[in-house]
Each structure stands twice: as structure tokens, then as C-alpha cells.
Short mmCIF file of C-alpha atoms in Angstrom, two decimals:
data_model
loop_
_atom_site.label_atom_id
_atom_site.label_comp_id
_atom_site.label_asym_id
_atom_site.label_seq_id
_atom_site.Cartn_x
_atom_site.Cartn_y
_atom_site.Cartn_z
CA UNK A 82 21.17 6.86 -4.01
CA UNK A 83 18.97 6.79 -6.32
CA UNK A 84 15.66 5.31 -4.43
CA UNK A 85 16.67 8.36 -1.54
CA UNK A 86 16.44 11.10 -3.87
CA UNK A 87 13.41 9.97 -4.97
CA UNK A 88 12.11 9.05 -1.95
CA UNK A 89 12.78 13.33 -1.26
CA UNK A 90 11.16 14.63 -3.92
CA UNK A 91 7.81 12.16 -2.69
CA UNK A 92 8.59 13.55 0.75
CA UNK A 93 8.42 17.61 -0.28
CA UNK A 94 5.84 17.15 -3.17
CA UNK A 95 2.64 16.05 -0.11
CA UNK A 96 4.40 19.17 1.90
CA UNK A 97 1.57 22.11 0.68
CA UNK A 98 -1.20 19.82 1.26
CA UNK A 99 0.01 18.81 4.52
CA UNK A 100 0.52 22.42 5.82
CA UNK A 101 -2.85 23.23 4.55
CA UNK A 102 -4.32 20.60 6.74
CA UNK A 103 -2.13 22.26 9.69
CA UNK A 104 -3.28 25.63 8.89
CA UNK A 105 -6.85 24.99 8.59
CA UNK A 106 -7.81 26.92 12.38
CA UNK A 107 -5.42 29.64 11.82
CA UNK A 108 -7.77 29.87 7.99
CA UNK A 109 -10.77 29.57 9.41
CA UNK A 110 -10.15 32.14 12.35
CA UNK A 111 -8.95 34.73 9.79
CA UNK A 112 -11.20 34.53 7.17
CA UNK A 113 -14.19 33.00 8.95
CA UNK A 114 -14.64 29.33 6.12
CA UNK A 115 -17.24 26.81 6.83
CA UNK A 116 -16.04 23.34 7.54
CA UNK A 117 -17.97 23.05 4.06
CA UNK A 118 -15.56 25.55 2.54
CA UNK A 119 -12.69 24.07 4.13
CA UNK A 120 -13.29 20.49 3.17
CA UNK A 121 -13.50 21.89 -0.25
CA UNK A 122 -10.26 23.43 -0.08
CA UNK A 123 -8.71 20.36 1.18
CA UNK A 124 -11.07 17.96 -1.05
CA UNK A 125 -11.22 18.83 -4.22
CA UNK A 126 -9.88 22.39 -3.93
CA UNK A 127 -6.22 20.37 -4.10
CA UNK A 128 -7.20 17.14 -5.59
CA UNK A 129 -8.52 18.13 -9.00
CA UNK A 130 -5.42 19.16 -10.19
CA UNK A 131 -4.19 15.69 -9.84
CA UNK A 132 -7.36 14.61 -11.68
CA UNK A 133 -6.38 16.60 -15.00
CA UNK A 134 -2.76 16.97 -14.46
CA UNK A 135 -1.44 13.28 -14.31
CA UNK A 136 -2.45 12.10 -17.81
CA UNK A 137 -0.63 15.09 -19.54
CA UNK A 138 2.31 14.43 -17.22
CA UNK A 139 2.50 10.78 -18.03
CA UNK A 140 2.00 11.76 -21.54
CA UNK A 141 4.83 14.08 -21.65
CA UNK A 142 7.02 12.48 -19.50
CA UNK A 143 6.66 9.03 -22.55
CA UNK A 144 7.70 12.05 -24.55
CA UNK A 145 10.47 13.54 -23.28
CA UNK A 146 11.45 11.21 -19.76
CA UNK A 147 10.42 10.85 -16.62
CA UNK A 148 13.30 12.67 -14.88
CA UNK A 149 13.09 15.70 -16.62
CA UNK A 150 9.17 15.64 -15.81
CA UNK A 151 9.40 15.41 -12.59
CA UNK A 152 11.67 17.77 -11.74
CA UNK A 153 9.91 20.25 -14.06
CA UNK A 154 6.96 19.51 -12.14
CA UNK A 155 8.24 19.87 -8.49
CA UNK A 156 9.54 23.28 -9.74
CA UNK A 157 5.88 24.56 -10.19
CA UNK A 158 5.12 22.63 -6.70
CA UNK A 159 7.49 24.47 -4.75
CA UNK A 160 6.80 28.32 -6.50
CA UNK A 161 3.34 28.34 -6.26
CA UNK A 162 3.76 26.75 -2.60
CA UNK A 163 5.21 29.90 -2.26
CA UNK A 164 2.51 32.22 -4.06
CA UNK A 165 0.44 30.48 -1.19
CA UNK A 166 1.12 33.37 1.33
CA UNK A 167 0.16 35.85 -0.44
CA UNK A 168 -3.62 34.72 -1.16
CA UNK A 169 -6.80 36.45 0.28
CA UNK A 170 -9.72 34.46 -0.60
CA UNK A 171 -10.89 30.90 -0.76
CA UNK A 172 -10.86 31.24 -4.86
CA UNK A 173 -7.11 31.87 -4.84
CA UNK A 174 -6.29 29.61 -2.05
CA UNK A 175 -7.92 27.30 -4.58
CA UNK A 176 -5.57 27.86 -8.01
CA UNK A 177 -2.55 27.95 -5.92
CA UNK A 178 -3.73 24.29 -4.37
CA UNK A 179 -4.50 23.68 -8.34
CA UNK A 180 -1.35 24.27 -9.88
CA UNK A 181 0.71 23.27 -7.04
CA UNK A 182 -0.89 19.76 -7.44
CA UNK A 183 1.77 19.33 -10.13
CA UNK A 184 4.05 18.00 -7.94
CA UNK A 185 2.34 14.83 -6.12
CA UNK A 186 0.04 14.40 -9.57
CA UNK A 187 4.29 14.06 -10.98
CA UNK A 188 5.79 12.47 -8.30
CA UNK A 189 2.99 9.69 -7.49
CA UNK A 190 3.06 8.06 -11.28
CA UNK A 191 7.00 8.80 -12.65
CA UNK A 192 8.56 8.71 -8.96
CA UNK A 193 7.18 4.80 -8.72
CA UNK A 194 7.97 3.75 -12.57
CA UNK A 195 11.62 5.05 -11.72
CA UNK A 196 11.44 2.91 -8.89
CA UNK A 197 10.09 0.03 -10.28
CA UNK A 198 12.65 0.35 -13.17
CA UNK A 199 15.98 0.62 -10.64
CA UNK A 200 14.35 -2.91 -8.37
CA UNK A 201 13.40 -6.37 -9.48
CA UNK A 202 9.89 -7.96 -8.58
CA UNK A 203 11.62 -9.41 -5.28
CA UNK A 204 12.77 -6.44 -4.12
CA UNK A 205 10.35 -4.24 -5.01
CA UNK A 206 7.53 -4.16 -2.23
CA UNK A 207 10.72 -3.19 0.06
CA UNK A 208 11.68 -0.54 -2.46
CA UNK A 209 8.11 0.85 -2.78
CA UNK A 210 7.88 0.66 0.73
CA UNK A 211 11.06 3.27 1.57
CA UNK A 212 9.56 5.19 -1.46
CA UNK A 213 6.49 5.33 0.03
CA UNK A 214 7.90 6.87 3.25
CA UNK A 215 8.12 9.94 1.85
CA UNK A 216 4.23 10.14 1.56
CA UNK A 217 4.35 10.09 5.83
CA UNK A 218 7.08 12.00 6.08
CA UNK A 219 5.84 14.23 4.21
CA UNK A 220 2.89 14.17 5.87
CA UNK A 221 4.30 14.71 9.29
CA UNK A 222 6.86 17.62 8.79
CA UNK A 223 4.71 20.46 8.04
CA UNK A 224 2.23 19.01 10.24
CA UNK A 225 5.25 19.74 13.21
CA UNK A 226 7.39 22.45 11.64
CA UNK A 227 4.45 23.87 9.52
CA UNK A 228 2.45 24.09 12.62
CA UNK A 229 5.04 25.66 14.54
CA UNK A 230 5.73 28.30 11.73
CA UNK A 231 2.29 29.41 11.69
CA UNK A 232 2.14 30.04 14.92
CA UNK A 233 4.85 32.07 15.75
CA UNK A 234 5.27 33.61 12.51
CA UNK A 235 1.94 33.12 10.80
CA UNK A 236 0.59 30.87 8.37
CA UNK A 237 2.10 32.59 5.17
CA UNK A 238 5.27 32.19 6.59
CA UNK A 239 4.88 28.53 6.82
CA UNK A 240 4.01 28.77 3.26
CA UNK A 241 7.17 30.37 2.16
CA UNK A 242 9.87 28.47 4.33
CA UNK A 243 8.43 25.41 2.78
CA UNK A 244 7.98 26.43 -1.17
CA UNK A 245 11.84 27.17 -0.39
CA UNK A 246 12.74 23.78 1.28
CA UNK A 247 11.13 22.22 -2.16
CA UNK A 248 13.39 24.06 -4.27
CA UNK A 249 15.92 21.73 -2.95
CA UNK A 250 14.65 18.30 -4.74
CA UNK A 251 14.13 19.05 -8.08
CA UNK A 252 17.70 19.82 -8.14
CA UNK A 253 18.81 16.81 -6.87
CA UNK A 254 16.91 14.75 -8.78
CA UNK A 255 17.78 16.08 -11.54
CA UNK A 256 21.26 15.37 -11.23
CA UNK A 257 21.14 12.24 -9.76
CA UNK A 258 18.40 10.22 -11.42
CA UNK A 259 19.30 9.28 -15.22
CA UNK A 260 16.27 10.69 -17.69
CA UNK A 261 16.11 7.28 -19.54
CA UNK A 262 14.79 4.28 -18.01
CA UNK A 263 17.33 1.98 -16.66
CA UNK A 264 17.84 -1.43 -18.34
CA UNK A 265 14.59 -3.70 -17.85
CA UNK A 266 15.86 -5.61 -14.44
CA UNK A 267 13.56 -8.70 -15.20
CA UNK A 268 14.86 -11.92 -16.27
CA UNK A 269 14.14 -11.87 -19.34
CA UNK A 270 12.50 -8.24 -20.20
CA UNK A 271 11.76 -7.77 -23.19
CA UNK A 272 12.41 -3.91 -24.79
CA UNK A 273 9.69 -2.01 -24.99
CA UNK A 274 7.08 -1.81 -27.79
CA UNK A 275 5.94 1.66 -28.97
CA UNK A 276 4.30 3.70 -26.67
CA UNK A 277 0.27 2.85 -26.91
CA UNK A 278 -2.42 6.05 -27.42
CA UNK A 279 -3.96 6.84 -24.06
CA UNK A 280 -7.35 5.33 -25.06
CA UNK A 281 -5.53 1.95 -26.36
CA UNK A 282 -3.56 1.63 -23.27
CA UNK A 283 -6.87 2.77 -20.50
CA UNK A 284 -8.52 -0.39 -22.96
CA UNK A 285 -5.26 -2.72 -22.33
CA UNK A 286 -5.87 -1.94 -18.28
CA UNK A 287 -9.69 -2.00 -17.73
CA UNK A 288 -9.43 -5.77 -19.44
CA UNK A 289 -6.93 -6.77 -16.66
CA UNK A 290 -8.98 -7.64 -13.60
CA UNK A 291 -6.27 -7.84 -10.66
CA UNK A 292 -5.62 -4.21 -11.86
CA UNK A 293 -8.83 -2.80 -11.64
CA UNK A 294 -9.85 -4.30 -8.25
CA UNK A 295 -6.66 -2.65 -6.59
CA UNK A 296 -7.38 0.06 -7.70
CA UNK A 297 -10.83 0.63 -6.78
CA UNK A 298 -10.04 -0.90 -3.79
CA UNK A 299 -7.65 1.12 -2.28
CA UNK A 300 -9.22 4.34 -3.93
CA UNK A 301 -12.12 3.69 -1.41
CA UNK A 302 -9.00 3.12 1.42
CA UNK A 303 -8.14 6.77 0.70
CA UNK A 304 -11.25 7.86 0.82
CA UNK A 305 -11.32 7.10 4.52
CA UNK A 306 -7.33 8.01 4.86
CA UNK A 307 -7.36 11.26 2.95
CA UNK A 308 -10.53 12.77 5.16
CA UNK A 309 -9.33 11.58 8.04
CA UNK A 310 -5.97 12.70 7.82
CA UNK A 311 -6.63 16.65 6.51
CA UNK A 312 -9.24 16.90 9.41
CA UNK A 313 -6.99 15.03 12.22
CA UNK A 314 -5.51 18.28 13.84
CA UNK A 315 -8.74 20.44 13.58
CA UNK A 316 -10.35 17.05 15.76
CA UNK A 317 -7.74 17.29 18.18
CA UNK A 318 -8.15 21.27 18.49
CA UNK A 319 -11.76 20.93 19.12
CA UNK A 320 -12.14 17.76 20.59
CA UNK A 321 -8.89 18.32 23.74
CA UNK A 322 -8.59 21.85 23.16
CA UNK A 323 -5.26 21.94 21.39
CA UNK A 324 -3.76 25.05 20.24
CA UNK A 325 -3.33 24.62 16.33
CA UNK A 326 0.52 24.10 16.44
CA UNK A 327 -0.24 21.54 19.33
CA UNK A 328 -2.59 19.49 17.24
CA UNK A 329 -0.66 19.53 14.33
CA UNK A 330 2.53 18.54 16.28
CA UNK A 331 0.63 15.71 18.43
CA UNK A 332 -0.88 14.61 15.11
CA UNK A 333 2.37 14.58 13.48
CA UNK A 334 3.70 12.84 16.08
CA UNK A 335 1.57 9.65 16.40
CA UNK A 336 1.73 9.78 12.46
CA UNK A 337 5.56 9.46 12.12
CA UNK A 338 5.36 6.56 14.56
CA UNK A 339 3.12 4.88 13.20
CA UNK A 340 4.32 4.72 9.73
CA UNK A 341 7.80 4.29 9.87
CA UNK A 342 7.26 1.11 11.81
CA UNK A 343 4.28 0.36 9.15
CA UNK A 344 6.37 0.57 6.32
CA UNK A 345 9.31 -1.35 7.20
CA UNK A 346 7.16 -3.98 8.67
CA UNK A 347 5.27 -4.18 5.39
CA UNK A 348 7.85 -4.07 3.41
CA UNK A 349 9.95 -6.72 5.26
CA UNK A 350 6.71 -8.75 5.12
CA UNK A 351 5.70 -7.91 1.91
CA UNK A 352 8.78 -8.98 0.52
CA UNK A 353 8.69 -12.33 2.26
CA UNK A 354 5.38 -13.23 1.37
CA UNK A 355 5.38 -11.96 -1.92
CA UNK A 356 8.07 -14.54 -2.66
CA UNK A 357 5.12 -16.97 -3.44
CA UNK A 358 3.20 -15.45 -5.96
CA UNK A 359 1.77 -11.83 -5.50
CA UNK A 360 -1.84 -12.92 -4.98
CA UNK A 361 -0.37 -13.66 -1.64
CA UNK A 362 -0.11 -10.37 -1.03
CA UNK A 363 -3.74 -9.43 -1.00
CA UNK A 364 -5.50 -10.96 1.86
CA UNK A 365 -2.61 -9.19 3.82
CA UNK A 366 -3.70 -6.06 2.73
CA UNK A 367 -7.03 -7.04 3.92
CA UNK A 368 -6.16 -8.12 7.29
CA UNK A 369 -3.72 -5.06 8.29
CA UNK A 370 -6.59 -2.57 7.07
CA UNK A 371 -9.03 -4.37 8.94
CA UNK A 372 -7.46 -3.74 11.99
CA UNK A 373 -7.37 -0.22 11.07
CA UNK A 374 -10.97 0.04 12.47
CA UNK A 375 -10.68 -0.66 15.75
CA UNK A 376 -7.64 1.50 16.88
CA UNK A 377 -9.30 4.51 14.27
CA UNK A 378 -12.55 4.19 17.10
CA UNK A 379 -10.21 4.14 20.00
CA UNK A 380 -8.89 7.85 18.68
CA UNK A 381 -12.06 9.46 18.44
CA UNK A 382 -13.59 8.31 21.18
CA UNK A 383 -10.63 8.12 23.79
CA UNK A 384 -11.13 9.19 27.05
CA UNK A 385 -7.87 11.21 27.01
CA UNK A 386 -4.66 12.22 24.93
CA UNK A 387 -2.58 9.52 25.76
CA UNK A 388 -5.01 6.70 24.93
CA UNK A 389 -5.94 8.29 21.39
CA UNK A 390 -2.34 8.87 20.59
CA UNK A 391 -1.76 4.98 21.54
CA UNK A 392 -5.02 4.30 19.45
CA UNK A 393 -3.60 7.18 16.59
CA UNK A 394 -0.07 5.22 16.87
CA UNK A 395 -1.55 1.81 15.98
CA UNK A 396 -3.87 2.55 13.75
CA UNK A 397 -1.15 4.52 11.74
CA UNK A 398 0.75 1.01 11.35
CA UNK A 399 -1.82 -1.10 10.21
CA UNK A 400 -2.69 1.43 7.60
CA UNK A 401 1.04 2.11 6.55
CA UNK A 402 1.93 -1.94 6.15
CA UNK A 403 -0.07 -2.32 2.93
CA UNK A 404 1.22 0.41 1.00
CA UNK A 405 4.96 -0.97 -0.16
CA UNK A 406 2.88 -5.01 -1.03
CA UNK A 407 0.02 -2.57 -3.14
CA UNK A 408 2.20 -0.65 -5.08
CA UNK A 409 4.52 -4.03 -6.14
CA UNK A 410 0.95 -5.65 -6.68
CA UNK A 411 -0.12 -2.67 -9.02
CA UNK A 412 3.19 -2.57 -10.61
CA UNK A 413 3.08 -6.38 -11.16
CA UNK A 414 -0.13 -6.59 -12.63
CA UNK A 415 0.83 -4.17 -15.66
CA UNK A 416 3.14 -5.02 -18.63
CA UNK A 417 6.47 -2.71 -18.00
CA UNK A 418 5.05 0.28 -20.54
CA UNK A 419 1.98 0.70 -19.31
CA UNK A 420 3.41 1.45 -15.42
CA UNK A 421 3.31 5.27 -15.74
CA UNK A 422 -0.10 5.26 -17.20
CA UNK A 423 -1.47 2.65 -14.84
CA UNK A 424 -0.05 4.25 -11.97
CA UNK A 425 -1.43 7.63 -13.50
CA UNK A 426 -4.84 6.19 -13.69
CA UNK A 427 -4.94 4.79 -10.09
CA UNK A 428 -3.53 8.10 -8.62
CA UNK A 429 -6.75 10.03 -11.13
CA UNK A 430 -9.60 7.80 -9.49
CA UNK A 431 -8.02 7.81 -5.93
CA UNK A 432 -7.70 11.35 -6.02
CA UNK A 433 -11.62 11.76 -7.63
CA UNK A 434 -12.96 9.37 -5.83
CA UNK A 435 -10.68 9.86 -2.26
CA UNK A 436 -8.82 12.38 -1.74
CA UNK A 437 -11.23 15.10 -3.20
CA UNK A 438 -14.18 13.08 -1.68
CA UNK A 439 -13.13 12.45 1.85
CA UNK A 440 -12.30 15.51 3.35
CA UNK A 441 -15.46 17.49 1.40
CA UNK A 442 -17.88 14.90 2.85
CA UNK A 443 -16.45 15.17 6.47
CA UNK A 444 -17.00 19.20 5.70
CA UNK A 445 -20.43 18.74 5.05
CA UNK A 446 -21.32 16.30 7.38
CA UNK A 447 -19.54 18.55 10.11
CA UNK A 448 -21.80 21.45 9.44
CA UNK A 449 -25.23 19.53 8.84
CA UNK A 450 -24.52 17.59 11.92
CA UNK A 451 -23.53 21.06 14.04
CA UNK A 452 -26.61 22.09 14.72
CA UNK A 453 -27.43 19.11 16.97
CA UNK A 454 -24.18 17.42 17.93
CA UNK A 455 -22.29 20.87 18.37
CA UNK A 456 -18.66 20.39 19.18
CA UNK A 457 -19.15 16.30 18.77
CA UNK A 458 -20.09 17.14 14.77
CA UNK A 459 -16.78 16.67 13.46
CA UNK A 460 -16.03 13.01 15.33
CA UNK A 461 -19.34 11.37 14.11
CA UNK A 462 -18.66 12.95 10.52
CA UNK A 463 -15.30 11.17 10.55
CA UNK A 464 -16.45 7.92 11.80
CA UNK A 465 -19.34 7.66 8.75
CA UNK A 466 -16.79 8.36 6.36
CA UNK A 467 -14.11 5.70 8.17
CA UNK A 468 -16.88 3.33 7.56
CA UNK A 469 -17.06 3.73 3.69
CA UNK A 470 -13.56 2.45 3.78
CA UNK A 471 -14.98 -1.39 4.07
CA UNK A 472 -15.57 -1.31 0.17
CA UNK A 473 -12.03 -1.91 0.15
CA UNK A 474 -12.93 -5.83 1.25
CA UNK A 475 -15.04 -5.99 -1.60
CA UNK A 476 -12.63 -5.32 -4.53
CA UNK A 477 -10.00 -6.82 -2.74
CA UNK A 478 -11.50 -10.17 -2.46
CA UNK A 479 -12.99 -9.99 -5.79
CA UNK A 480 -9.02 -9.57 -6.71
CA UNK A 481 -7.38 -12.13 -5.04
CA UNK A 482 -10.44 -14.82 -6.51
CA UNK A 483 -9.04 -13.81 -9.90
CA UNK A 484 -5.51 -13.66 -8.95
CA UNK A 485 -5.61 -17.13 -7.27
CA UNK A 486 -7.96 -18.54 -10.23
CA UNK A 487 -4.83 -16.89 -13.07
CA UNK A 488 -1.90 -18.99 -10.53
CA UNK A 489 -4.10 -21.96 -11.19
CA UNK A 490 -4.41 -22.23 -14.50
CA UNK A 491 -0.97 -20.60 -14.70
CA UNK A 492 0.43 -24.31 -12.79
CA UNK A 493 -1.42 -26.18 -15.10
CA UNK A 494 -0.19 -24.31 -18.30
CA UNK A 495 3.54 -25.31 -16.54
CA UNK A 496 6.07 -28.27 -17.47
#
């Protein structure tokens, strides 16, 4: 019960960005944006928020609990969600993306320490993986509904219907999900020492290696994910014509296929293979976002709409399978009261470095590459920024040499 009401507040708090990514031509067409002034909107417009939002949150949720944060937080989320339709320029399309950020800057850090607290180590890739769900899910209703809305009833609309359907979760969650952590479900947990000052505890994580790799590692993963994924249903409007609610739908489409099989299959997998030491777990990572490549090439340069939503499809699992074996990995390399702030601290340099950077660079590239490419300027522009994505392999491998160097010595330390 508990991991499906969280898994529902995950799903609603990505639903604003999501619609914004859905909404973008209908935006555009009425107010006449750049791509450069889109991509902002989508980049950092939304993702800054997250930036300076989740260190208070995981401050004040040490404070006062990570339930009652949470909910407080999806409570902003879904009113300003709804203060979304009535905005008239990019500057206040901007604050409402700000403050609305509260939710996923909440949900991403306090949704997975609940999680982690409720599942032990063996369970917990499978656990992160269902939580994790909600991120596609979430990404894939408004892209369907949302598109839909905004359509028929305009884009304000959309904004509305779903500000209301994200009234729903905090409620929920607040009566279901207990405001204390549960009891430590490790063997052997120890209780937890007093809570460390921000700068002690950033110290305690930059000096643990498997930690820092991940992070930067996956941080350059989103780069590639986030762009791609806010400028998906503008490519399929301009590249096959598309009406808006089309794209979004056909977008939506191959990404709810795509991930639901991604996630159970990484989480079934993760689970097995994690069984023998979490280091295991990284050059799986590395494979299934590897092929990520290929099937990300066959969308932007199919032929027609069926082949790029088989490519879309595909490419949508490989990239979903990692995400339940990461989040065990991140929450495994951490002592238990550090989680929130580690996982606060990933989701502030993913966001800075990802999620604000990807779709603003695709913005840019789009217009400087307009002038000579015409409608082709948006495809190239998210192929170069697909490509930075291969920095994950670096950190990554750097990662699993320490990780496979620590279960060495850790062997000889034993009986």
C-alpha cells in the first residue's frame, strides 16, 4: 500500500512538466517563443527550482518528517499547476514552472528514502523500480490526456484538470504513509546518529567514490533523456506533420511501452543480479544504455511512423531497465541518514547539469542550426546532445573499478 501511494504522488508530481512538453506548439503558436525561449522554459525555466528547493526540503523534512514534507510540497505542485492557465508571458510561465518544482524537487529525494526505509537491500532495486514507474507514467499521461485537453479545450484547460487530479495524492499520502521512518529493515541497523550539518554530510558523500561516479554518471544520462524527452512531440509535429495532440499521444504511446516493460525487466534483473554484490549492477547499467543509441538513431531518422515508434519503443526499454538497479546502487552506497541528502544532491546536479541543460541546448542548437538545415534543425540538435550522453561510460566504469577494488579487499578483510 504503501510503495503505491507513493509510487502516485511520483506519478502526478512530473505531470506539469510533462504537459508543458505537450503544450509547447500550442505556446509557441500563441505567443510566437523561439525554440531558444522554449528550451529555456523547459530547461532551466522548470529545473532551477529543483536546484534550490531540494536542500531546504531535505532539511526540513530531517526536521519535521518526510511525510508531512512531501505532502506539503505536492500541495504547492498541484495549485500553482493550476495558476499555470492563467499566465501571459514567458516570465510568468517561468515562476509558476519555479514554484511548482516543489513537488518532483519533494518527491524525487523523501519519496525514495520512504522507499528505501519500507524494503530491504534485496528487494529494493524491484521496489525502486515500481517507484520509479511513476516517473513514466507520469510522463506519458499528460503527454495523451494533456495533449488531448489542449486541443479541444485549450492548453489552460489542460493546466487546470491536472493541478486538480494532483490534489488527489497529497491526501493520500498523507494518510497512508506513517511521518516517522519505519524500523531500519537491515540486519543489523543500527539507530541513527544525529542528523549531520549539510556541509558535514556533502563532505561525508564527496569522500565516497561509488557515490559520486553514479551520480555524475547518470546526471550526464539525463542530460540526453531530459532534452530528448521535452522536445520528442515538437520532433514528431515537425518532422511527420503531427497535429500537437497527435504527437503528444504517439509519443506517449511508445513511452508507456517502453517503460513499463523496462522497469519490470530491470527490476526483475536487477534484483537477481544484485544478489551478488551491487558492483554487479553497474556494467548492466552500461550495457542497457548503450543500446540506447542505436534504437534513439532509428527514431530520428526513420523512414516512417511505424519504424520510429518501433525504434521509440525499444529505445524506451533499454533506457527504463537501469533506473530501479541505480537508485538501489545510490541508496546502497550511503550510510541510512545520509539517503535524503544524497538523493537530494544527485537530484540538484542532475537537474543543473541535465534536466536544465538538455532541453536549453537542443533550443539553441535548433535555432542556430535553422537557418541552414530548416525543418531538419531540431533532429541534428537532438542527436549532438544524445551523443553527450556517452560520459555516462566514463563515470560508470571509473565506479565499478572502485566498487570491484572495495569487494576485494572487503573478501580479504572476511573470516
Amino acid at each position: 500500500m504503501v510503495l503505491g501511494v507513493l509510487t502516485l504522488v511520483n506519478t502526478v508530481s512530473q505531470s506539469g512538466g510533462t504537459l508543458l512538453s505537450a503544450v509547447l506548439p500550442l505556446i509557441k503558436a500563441e505567443f510566437g517563443f523561439s525554440d531558444s525561449a522554449l528550451g529555456l522554459l523547459t530547461g532551466y525555466g522548470s529545473a532551477v527550482s529543483f536546484a534550490l528547493l531540494t536542500l531546504p526540503i531535505s532539511h526540513w523534512a530531517a526536521r519535521y518528517g518526510n511525510s508531512l514534507v512531501l505532502a506539503l510540497s505536492m500541495l504547492v505542485c498541484a495549485l500553482t499547476n493550476m495558476m499555470t492557465a492563467g499566465c501571459h508571458a514567458l516570465w510568468q510561465l517561468i515562476a509558476a514552472r519555479f514554484v511548482s518544482g516543489a513537488g518532483p524537487a519533494a518527491a524525487w529525494p523523501l519519496g525514495q528514502a520512504l522507499v528505501a526505509e519500507h524494503f530491504p537491500p534485496h528487494r529494493r532495486s524491484g521496489a525502486m523500480a515500481v517507484y520509479t514507474a511513476g516517473d513514466f507514467v507520469g510522463s506519458t499521461l499528460p503527454l495523451v490526456l494533456g495533449g488531448w485537453l489542449a486541443v479541444q479545450y485549450g492548453w489552460r484547460t489542460a493546466f487546470v484538470v491536472f493541478g486538480l487530479l494532483t490534489l488527489v495524492a497529497p491526501v493520500l499520502q498523507w494518510w497512508l504513509v506513517p511521518n516517522h521512518p519505519a524500523v531500519p529493515v537491515e540486519e543489523g541497523a543500527a539507530a541513527d546518529e544525529a542528523p549531520l550539518r549539510w556541509k558535514d554530510g556533502v563532505r561525508e558523500l564527496w569522500r565516497l567514490p561509488a557515490y559520486v561516479h553514479i551520480m555524475f554518471g547518470f546526471s550526464w544520462a539525463s542530460f540526453a533523456v531530459y532534452g530528448l524527452s521535452q522536445w520528442m512531440p515538437s520532433f514528431y509535429n515537425r518532422q511527420f506533420g503531427l497535429a500537437p495532440d497527435e504527437a503528444a499521444a504517439f509519443f506517449g504511446g511508445a513511452y508507456a511501452a517502453g517503460a513499463m516493460l523496462g522497469l519490470v525487466l530491470g527490476g526483475a534483473l536487477g534484483n537477481r543480479i544484485g544478489r551478488g554484490g551491487n558492483e554487479r549492477l553497474l556494467p548492466f547499467c552500461m550495457l542497457t544504455y548503450l543500446l540506447t543509441f542505436p534504437c534513439i538513431l532509428g527514431v530520428l531518422f526513420a523512414p516512417n511512423l511505424k519504424f520510429a515508434f518501433a525504434a521509440h519503443v525499444a529505445a524506451t526499454v533499454f533506457g527504463a531497465m537501469p533506473n530501479g538497479p541505480v537508485l538501489s546502487m545510490l541508496h546502497g552506497s550511503v550510510p541510512r541518514r545520509l539517503r535524503v541528502l544524497g538523493s537530494s544532491i544527485f537530484l540538484l546536479v542532475m537537474t543543473l547539469l541535465g534536466a536544465g541543460g538538455g532541453p536549453l541546448l537542443i533550443g539553441i542548437g535548433s535555432d542556430l542550426l535553422a537557418p541552414t538545415l530548416g525543418p531538419e534543425a531540431l533532429k541534428y540538435a537532438m542527436l549532438c546532445v544524445k551523443l553527450l550522453g556517452v560520459l555516462l561510460f566514463v563515470h560508470l566504469g571509473i565506479a565499478w573499478r572502485n566498487a570491484r577494488r572495495d569487494a576485494v579487499l572487503t573478501q580479504g578483510d572476511g573470516p
